[in-house]
Coordinates of C-alpha atoms in Angstrom, one line a residue:
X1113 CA -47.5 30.1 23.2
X1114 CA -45.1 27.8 25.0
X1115 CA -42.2 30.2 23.6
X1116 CA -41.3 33.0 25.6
X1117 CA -41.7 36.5 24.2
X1118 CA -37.5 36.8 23.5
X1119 CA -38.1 33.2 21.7
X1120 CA -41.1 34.3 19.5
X1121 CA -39.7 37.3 19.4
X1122 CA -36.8 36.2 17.2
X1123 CA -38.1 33.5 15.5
X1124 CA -40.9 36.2 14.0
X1125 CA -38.2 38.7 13.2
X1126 CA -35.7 36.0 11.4
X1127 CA -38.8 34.2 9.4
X1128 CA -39.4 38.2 8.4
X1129 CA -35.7 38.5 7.1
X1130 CA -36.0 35.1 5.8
X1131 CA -39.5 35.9 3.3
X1132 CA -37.4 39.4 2.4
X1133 CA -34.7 37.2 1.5
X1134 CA -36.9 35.4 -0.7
X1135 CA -38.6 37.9 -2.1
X1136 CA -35.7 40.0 -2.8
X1137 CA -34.2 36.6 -5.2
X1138 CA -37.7 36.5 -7.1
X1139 CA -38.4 39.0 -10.1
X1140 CA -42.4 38.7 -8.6
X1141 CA -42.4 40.5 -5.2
X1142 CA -46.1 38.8 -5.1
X1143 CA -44.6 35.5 -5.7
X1144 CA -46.0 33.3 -2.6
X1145 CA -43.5 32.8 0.2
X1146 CA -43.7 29.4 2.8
X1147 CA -44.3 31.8 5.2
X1148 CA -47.8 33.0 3.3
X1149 CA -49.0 29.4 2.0
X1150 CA -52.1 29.8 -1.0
X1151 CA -55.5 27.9 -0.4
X1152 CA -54.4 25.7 -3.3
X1153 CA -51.2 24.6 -1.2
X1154 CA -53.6 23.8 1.9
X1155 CA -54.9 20.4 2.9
X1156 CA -58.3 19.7 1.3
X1157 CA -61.1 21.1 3.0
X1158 CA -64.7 20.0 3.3
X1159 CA -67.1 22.7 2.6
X1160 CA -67.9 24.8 5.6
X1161 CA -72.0 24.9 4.7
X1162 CA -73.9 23.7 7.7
X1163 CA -71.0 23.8 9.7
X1164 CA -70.7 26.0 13.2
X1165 CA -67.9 27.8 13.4
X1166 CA -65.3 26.1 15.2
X1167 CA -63.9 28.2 18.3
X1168 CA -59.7 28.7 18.2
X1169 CA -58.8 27.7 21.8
X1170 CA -55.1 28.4 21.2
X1171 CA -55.2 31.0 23.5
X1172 CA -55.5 28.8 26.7
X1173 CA -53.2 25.8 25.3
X1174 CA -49.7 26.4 26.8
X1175 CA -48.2 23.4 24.8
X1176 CA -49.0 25.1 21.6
X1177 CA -46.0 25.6 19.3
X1178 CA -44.7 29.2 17.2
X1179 CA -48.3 28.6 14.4
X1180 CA -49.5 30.2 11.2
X1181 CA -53.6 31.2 11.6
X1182 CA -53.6 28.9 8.6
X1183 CA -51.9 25.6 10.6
X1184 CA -54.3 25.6 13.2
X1185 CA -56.6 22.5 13.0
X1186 CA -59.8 24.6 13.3
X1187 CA -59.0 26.8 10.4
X1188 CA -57.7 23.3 7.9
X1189 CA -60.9 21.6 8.8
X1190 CA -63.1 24.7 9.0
X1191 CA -63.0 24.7 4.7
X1192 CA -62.0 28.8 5.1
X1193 CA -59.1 28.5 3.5
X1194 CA -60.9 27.9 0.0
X1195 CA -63.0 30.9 0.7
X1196 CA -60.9 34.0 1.4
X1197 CA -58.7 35.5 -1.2
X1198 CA -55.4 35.2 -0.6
X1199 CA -54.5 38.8 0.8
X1200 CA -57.1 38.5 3.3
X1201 CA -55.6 35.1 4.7
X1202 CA -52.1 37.2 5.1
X1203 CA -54.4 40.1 6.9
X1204 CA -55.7 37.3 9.1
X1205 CA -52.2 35.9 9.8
X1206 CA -50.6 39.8 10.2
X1207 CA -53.5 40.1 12.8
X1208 CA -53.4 36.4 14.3
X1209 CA -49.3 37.3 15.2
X1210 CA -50.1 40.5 17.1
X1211 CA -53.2 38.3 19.4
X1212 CA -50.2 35.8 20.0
X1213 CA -47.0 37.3 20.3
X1214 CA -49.3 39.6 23.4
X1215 CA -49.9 36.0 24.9
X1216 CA -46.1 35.0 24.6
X1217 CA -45.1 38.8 26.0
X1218 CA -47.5 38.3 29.1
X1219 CA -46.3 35.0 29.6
X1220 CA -42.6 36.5 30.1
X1221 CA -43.9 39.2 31.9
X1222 CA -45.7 36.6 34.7
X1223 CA -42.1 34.9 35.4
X1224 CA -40.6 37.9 35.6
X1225 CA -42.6 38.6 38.3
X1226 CA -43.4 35.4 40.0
X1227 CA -39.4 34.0 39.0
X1228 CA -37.6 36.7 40.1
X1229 CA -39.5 40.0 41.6
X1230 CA -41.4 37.7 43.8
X1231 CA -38.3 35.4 44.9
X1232 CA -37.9 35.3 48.8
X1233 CA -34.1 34.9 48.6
X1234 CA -34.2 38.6 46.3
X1235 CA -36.6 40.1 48.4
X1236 CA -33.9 39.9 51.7
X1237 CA -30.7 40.8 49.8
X1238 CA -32.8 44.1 48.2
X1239 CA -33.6 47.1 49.8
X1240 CA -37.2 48.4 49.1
X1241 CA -36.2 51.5 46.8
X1242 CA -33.8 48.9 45.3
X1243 CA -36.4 47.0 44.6
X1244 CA -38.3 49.7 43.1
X1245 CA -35.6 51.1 40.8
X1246 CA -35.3 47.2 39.5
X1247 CA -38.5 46.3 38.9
X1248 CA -40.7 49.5 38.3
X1249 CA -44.3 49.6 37.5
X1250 CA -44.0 46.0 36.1
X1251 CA -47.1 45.0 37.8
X1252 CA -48.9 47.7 36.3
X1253 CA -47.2 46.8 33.0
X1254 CA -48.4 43.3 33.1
X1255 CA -51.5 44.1 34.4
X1256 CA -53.0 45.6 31.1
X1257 CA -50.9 43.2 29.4
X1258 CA -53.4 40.8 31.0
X1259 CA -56.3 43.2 30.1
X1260 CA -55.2 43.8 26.8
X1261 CA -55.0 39.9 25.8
X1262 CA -58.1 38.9 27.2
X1263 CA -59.9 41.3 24.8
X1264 CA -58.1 40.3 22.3
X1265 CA -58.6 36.6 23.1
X1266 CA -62.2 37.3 23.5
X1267 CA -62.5 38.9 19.6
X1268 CA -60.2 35.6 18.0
X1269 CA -62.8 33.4 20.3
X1270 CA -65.7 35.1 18.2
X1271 CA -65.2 33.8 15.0
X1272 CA -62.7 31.5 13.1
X1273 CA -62.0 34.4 10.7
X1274 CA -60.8 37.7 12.6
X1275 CA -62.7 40.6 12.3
X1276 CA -60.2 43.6 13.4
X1277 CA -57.9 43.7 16.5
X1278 CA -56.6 47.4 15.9
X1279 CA -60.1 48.7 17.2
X1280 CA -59.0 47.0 20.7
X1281 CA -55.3 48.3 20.4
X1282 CA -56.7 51.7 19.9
X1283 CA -58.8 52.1 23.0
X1284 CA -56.0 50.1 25.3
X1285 CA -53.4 52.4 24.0
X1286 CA -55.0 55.7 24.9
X1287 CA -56.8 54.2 28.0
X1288 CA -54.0 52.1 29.2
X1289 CA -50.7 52.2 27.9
X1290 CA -49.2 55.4 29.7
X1291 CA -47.8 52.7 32.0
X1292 CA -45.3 52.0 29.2
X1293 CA -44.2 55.6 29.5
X1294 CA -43.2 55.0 33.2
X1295 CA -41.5 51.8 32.9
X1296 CA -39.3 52.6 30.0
X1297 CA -38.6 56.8 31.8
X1298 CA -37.1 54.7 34.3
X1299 CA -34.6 52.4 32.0
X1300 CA -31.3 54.6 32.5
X1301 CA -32.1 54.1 36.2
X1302 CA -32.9 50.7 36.4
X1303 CA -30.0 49.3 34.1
X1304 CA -27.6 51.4 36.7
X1305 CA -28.9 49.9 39.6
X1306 CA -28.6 46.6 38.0
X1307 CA -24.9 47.0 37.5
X1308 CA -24.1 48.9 40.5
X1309 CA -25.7 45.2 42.8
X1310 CA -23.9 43.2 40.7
X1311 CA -20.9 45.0 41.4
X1312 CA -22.1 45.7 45.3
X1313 CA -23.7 42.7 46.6
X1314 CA -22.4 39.2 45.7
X1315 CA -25.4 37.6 46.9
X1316 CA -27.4 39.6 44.5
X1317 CA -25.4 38.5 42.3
X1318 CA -25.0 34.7 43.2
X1319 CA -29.3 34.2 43.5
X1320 CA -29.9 35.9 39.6
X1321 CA -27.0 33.5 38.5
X1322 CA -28.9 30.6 39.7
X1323 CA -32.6 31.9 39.2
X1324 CA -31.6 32.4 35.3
X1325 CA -30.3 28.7 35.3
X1326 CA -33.8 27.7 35.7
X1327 CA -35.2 25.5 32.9
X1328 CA -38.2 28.1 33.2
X1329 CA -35.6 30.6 31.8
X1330 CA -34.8 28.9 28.6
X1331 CA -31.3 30.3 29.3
X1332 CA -32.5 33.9 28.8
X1333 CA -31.4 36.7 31.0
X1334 CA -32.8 38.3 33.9
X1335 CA -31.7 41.6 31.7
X1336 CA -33.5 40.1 28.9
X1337 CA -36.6 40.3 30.9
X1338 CA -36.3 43.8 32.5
X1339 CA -36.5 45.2 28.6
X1340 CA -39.6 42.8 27.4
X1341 CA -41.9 46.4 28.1
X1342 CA -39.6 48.7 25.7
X1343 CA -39.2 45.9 23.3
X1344 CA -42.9 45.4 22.6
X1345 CA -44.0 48.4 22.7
X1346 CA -42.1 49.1 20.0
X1347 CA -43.1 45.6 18.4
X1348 CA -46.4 46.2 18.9
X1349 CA -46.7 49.5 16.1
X1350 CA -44.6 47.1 14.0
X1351 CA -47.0 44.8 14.0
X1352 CA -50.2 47.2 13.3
X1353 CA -48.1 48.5 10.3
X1354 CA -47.8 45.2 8.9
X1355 CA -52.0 45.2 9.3
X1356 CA -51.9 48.3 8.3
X1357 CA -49.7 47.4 5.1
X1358 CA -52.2 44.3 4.5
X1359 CA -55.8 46.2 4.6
X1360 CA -57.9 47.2 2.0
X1361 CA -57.2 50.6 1.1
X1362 CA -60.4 53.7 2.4
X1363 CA -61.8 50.0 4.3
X1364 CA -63.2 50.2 8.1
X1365 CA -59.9 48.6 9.4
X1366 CA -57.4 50.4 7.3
X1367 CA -58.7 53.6 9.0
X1368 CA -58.9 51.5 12.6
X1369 CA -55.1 50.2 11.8
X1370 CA -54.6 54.5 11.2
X1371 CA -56.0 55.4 14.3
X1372 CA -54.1 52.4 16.3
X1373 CA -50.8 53.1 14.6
X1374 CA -51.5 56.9 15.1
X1375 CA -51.5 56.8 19.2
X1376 CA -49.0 53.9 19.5
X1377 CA -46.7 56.0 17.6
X1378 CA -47.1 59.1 20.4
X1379 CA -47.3 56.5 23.5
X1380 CA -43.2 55.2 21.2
X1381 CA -42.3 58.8 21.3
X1382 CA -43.0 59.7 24.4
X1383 CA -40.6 56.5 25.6
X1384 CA -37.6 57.3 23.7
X1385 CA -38.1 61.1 24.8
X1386 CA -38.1 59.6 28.5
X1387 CA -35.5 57.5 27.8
X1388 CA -33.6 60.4 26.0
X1389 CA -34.5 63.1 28.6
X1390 CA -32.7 61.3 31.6
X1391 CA -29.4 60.4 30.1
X1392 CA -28.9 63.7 28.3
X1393 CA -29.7 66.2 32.1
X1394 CA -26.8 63.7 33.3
X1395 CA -24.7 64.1 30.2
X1396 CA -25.0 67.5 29.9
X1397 CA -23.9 68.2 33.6
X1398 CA -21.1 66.3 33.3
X1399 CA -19.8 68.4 29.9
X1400 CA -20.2 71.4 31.5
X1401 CA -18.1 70.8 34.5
X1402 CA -15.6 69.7 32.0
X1403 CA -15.4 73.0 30.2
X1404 CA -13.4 75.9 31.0
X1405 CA -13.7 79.4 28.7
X1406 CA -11.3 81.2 27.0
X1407 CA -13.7 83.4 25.6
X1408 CA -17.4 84.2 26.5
X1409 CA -19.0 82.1 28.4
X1410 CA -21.6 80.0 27.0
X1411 CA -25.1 78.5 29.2
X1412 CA -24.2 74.9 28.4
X1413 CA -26.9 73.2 30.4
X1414 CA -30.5 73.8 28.3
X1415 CA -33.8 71.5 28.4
X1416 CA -33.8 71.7 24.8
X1417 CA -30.4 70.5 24.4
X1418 CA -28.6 67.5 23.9
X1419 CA -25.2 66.5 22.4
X1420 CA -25.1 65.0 18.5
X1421 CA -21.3 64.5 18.2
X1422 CA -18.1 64.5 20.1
X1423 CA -14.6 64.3 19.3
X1424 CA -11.1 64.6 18.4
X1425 CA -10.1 66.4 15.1
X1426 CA -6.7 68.1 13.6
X1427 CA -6.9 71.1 13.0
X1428 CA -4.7 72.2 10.3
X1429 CA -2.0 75.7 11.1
X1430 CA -1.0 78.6 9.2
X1431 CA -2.5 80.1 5.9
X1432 CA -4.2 78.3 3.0
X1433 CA -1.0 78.3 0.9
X1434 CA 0.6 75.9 3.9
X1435 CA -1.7 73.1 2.5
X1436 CA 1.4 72.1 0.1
X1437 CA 3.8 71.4 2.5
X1438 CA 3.7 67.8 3.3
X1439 CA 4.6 67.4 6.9
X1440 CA 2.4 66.4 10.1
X1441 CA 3.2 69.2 12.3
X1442 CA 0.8 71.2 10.3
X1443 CA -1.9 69.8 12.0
X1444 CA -2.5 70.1 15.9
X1445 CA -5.5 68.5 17.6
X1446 CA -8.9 70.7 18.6
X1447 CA -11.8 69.0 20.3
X1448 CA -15.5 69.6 19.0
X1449 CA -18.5 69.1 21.1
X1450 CA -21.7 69.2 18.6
X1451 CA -25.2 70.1 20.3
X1452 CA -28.3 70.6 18.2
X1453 CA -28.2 73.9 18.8
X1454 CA -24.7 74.6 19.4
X1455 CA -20.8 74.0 18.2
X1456 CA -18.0 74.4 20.9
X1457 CA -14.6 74.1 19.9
X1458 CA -12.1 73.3 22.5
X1459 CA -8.0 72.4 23.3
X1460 CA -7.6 69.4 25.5
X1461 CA -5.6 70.5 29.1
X1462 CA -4.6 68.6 32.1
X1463 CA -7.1 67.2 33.9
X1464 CA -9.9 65.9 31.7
X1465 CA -10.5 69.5 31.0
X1466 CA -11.3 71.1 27.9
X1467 CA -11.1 74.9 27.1
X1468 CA -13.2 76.4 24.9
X1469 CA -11.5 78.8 21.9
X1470 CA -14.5 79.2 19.5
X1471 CA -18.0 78.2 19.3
X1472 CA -21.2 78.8 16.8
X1473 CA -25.0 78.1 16.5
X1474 CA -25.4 74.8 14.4
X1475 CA -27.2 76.5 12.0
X1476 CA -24.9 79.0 10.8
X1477 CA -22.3 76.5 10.5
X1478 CA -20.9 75.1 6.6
X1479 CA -18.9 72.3 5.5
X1480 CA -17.1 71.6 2.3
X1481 CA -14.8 68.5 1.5
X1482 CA -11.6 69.2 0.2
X1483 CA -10.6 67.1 -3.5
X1484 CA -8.3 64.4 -3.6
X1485 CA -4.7 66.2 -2.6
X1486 CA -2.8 63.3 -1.3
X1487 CA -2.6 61.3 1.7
X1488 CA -1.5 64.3 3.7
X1489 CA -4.8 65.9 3.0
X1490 CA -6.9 63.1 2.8
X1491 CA -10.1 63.2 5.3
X1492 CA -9.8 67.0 5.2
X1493 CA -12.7 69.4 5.2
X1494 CA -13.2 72.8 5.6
X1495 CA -15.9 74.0 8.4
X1496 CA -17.0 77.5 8.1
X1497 CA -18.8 79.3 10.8
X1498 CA -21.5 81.8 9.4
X1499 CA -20.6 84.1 13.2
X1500 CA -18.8 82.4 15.3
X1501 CA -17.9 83.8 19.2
X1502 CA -16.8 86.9 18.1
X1503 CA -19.4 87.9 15.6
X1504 CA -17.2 87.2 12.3
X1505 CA -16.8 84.4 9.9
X1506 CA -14.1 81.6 10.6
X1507 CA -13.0 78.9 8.8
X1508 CA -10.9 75.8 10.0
X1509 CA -9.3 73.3 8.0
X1510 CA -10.0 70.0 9.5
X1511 CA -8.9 66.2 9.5
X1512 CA -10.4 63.5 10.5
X1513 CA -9.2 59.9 11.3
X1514 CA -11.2 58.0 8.4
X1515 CA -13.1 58.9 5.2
X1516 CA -16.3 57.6 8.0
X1517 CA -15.4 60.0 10.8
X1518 CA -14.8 62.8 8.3
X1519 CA -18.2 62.3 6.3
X1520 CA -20.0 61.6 10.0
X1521 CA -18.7 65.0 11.2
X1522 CA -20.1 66.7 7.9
X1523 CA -23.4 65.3 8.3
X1524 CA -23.4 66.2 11.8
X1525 CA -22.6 69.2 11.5
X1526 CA -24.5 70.5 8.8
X1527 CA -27.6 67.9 8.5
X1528 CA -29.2 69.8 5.5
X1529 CA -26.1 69.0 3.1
X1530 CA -26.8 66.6 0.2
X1531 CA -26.3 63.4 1.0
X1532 CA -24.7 60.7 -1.5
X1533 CA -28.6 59.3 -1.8
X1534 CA -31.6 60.8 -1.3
X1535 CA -33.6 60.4 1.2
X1536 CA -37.4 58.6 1.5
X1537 CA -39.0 61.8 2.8
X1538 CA -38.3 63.1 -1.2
X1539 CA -40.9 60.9 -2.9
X1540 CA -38.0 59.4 -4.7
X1541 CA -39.2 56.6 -6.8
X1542 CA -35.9 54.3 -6.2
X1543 CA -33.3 54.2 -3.6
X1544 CA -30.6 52.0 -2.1
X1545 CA -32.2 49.8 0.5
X1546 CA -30.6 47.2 3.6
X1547 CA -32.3 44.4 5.9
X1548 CA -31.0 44.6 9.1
X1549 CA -29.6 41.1 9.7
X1550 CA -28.1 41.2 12.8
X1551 CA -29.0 43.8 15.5
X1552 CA -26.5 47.1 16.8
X1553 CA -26.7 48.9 19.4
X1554 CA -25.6 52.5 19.0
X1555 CA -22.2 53.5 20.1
X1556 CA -21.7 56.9 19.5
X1557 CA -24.9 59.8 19.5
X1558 CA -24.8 60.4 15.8
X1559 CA -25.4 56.2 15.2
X1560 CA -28.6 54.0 15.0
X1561 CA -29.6 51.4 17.1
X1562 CA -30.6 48.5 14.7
X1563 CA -33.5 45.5 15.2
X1564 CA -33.3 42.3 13.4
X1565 CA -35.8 43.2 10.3
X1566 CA -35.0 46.9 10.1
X1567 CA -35.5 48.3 6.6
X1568 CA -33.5 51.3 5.9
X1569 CA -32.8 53.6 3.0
X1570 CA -29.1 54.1 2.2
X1571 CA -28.4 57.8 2.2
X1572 CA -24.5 57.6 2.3
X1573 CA -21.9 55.2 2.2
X1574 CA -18.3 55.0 3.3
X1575 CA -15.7 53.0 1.9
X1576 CA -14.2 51.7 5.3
X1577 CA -17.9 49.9 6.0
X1578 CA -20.2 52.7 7.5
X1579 CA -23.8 53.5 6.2
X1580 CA -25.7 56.6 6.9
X1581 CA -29.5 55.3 6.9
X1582 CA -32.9 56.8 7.6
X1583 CA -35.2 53.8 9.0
X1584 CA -38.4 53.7 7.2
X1585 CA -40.6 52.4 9.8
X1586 CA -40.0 55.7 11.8
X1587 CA -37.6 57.5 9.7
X1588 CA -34.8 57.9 12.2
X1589 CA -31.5 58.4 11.1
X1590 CA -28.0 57.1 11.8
X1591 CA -24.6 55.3 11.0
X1592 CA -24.1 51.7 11.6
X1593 CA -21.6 48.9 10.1
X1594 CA -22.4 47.8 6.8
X1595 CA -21.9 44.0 8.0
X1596 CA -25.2 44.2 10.4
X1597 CA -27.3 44.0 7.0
X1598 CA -28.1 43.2 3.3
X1599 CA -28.6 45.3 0.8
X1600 CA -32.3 44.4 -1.2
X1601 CA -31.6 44.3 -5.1
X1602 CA -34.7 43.6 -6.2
X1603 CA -36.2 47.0 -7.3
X1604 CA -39.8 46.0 -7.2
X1605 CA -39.2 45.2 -3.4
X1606 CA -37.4 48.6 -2.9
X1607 CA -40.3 50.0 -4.4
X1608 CA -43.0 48.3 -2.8
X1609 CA -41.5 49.0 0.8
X1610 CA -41.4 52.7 0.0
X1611 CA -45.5 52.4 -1.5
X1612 CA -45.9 50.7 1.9
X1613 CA -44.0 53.5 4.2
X1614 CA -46.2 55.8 2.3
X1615 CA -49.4 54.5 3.1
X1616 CA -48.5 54.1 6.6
X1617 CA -47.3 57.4 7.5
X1618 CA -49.9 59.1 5.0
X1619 CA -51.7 60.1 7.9
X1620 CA -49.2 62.0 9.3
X1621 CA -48.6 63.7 6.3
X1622 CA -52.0 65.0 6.0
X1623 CA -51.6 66.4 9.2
X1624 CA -47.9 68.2 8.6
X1625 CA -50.0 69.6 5.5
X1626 CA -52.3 71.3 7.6
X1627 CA -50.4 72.4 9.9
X1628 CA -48.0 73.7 7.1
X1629 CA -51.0 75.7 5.6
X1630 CA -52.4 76.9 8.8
X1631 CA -48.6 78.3 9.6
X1632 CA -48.3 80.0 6.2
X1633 CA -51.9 81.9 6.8

């Protein structure tokens, strides 16, 4: 607990890519790691009869360094350890991490506050909405933080061995965490205020400078800090699915893990959609003042859409017989914006203006890669739209930069197409798998964001270094550089992270079924 949350943060993430790592070399994926020690390998114990049970006052010892449940002194000397079968010591320490990585989290969150909101010097350089935009709810955020941790400080505090912590995240997530929903809404906001005073006000900028170079800070960011609420949030499900993953199956606290994982899951959604919902009204404003018809006008600006893909393509002239000739002026350059409900297909023009020649609904567009036909041709596809703006079929020949832009625009474009792999939601026994060993942040719409530990399912692969994944934690999919991960060889591993995907979304499943069956009555 004398880490900040960005320091336990990574340490817990990189000792989770480390055990993977270790696992992945072993033909046993139950083969102990030194991250899950056995009762043989702990100290010797005295028996625990006529013993009280010891209280674990970690909680309120500041000093106390990144621990295992099984390294504390009350739990060695306690005799515990020779008592509970092994899986249950790694539900207690999968349990034990949520309790403490709160306690780290709320510790950032208090200098946050008292470091920086609270600083006199900040207070006179910012204006009162600035202020507001910056900060947020924070204090409500930290608030049930503080609420949240002294529950669960109060169940650890009953008993050496942990009964369930998922009943407490349960009731604080429905009761409670809506704050999370506010503070993260206002992310696209805050991060542009953020850079607009840095650029603005020198003295803003001068006081975080020195504020961060605070021993206090550990020589974090004040960035790093504005983002602890969306980055545990997040954490936090992660860390019920690992209790969810350790449980006894049809037991009281798989079903409380269910239930917990179940509304932390809506409270995740419900950020990202906030998140999502803000920078795409602003996106899709500035596309449509960009466009200018050549044929029907199309209502660009829609609630329920947002843009998957945009870019420059060639599009190949003249009639399919052309394709022989090998010279570049059969190709002249069109520009694609992708919605997900929508294809427009534009010419560049003077002024940062596009004008629109074609356009389709996404779901009556085709795709079909061309065969090997030399250089010339290579990257080339054919798109085919079903009707496109003047109610007929149209096909376009198109190249694309790379064999990765060509395959991202066909998977884009028409999402149901077979991919090279296929993907988790199939029930398929064995698939390619990768560790996310270094995190990525997305670049382009149609690309994943990537945390240290991610676990993905390779669907396709390019040979300049792309990946198309789906994340099995949430199932989201994406394209990101091969170099931010690792591919996992060991089949039993790949196996045993589906089985454990399974189990945690099983719930949800149940539900699609009904609702599947109530929709086909």
């Amino acid at each position: 607990l004398g880490l900040l949350y960005q320091e336990y943060r990574d340490k817990s993430t990189r000792q989770e890519i480390e055990t993977r790592r270790l696992q992945d070399s072993q033909t046993d994926p139950e083969e102990s790691s030194p991250s899950e020690e056995t009762p043989s390998e702990a100290e010797p114990t005295s028996p625990t009869e006529n013993k009280a049970p010891p209280q674990i006052s970690l909680l309120r010892n500041s000093n106390s360094r990144f621990n295992l449940w099984q390294d504390l002194p009350e739990i060695r000397s306690s005799g515990v350890l020779s008592i509970l079968q092994p899986d249950e010591i790694k539900l207690q320490e999968a349990m034990f991490e949520l309790v403490t990585s709160e306690a780290s989290y709320y510790k950032s969150l208090k200098l946050l506050v008292s470091h920086f909101m609270e600083n006199e010097r900040l207070k006179k350089i910012l204006h009162p909405s600035e202020a507001h935009i910056l900060f947020s709810n924070v204090l409500d955020v930290m608030a049930v933080s503080e609420r949240f941790l002294l529950d669960l400080e109060q169940r650890v505090e009953e008993n050496i061995v942990i009964s369930d912590v998922c009943d407490i995240v349960y009731q604080h997530t429905v009761n409670h965490f809506s704050v999370y929903i506010t503070y993260v809404s206002n992310q696209t906001y805050q991060e542009r205020a953020y850079k607009q005073l840095l650029q603005d006000k020198p003295a803003f900028r001068e006081v975080i400078s020195q504020l961060e170079l605070d021993p206090k800070c550990k020589g974090l960011s004040f960035s790093s800090f504005l983002i602890l609420p969306f980055q545990r949030i997040t954490r936090l499900k992660l860390l019920v699915q690992n209790i969810l993953k350790k449980a006894e199956e049809k037991s009281d606290r798989e079903n409380t893990a269910l239930d917990a994982h179940k509304e932390l899951e809506t409270v995740v959604k419900a950020c990202n959609e906030g998140v999502r919902k803000m920078s795409r009204t602003e996106q899709m404003i500035s596309i449509q003042k960009k466009l200018e018809f050549k044929i029907k006008s199309v209502p660009i600006i829609s609630h329920s859409r947002w843009l998957l893909k945009q870019g420059e393509l060639q599009q190949m002239n003249g009639p399919k017989t052309s394709r022989t000739l090998r010279t570049k002026k059969l190709f002249r350059e069109i520009y694609l914006f992708l919605f997900n409900d929508l294809l427009v297909i534009c010419r560049q023009i003077p002024g940062d203006k596009y004008q629109v020649f074609d356009s389709a609904p996404r779901g009556l567009l085709r795709v079909e890669e061309l065969e090997d036909q030399g250089q010339s041709l290579a990257n080339v596809f054919i798109l085919r739209l079903l009707e496109n703006a003047d109610d007929r079929e149209a096909s376009y020949m198109l190249k694309a930069s790379s064999q990765s832009e060509m395959k991202r625009w066909m998977i884009s474009l028409a999402p149901n197409r077979r991919t090279k792999f296929v993907s988790f939601t199939s029930r398929l026994v064995d698939c390619p798998q990768i560790q996310c060993v270094h995190p990525y942040v997305a670049q382009q719409p149609d690309e994943l964001s990537l945390e240290l530990a991610d676990v993905l399912n390779i669907l396709d692969k390019t040979d300049d270094g792309w990946i198309f994944g789906e994340r099995l934690h949430d199932q989201e999919r994406g394209w990101f550089p091969s170099s931010m991960g690792e591919e996992i060889l060991n089949p039993k591993i790949r196996a045993q992270n589906l089985k454990e995907c399974f189990r945690v979304h099983k719930s949800d499943d149940s539900q699609r079924r009904k609702l599947g069956s109530r929709n086909r009555q």
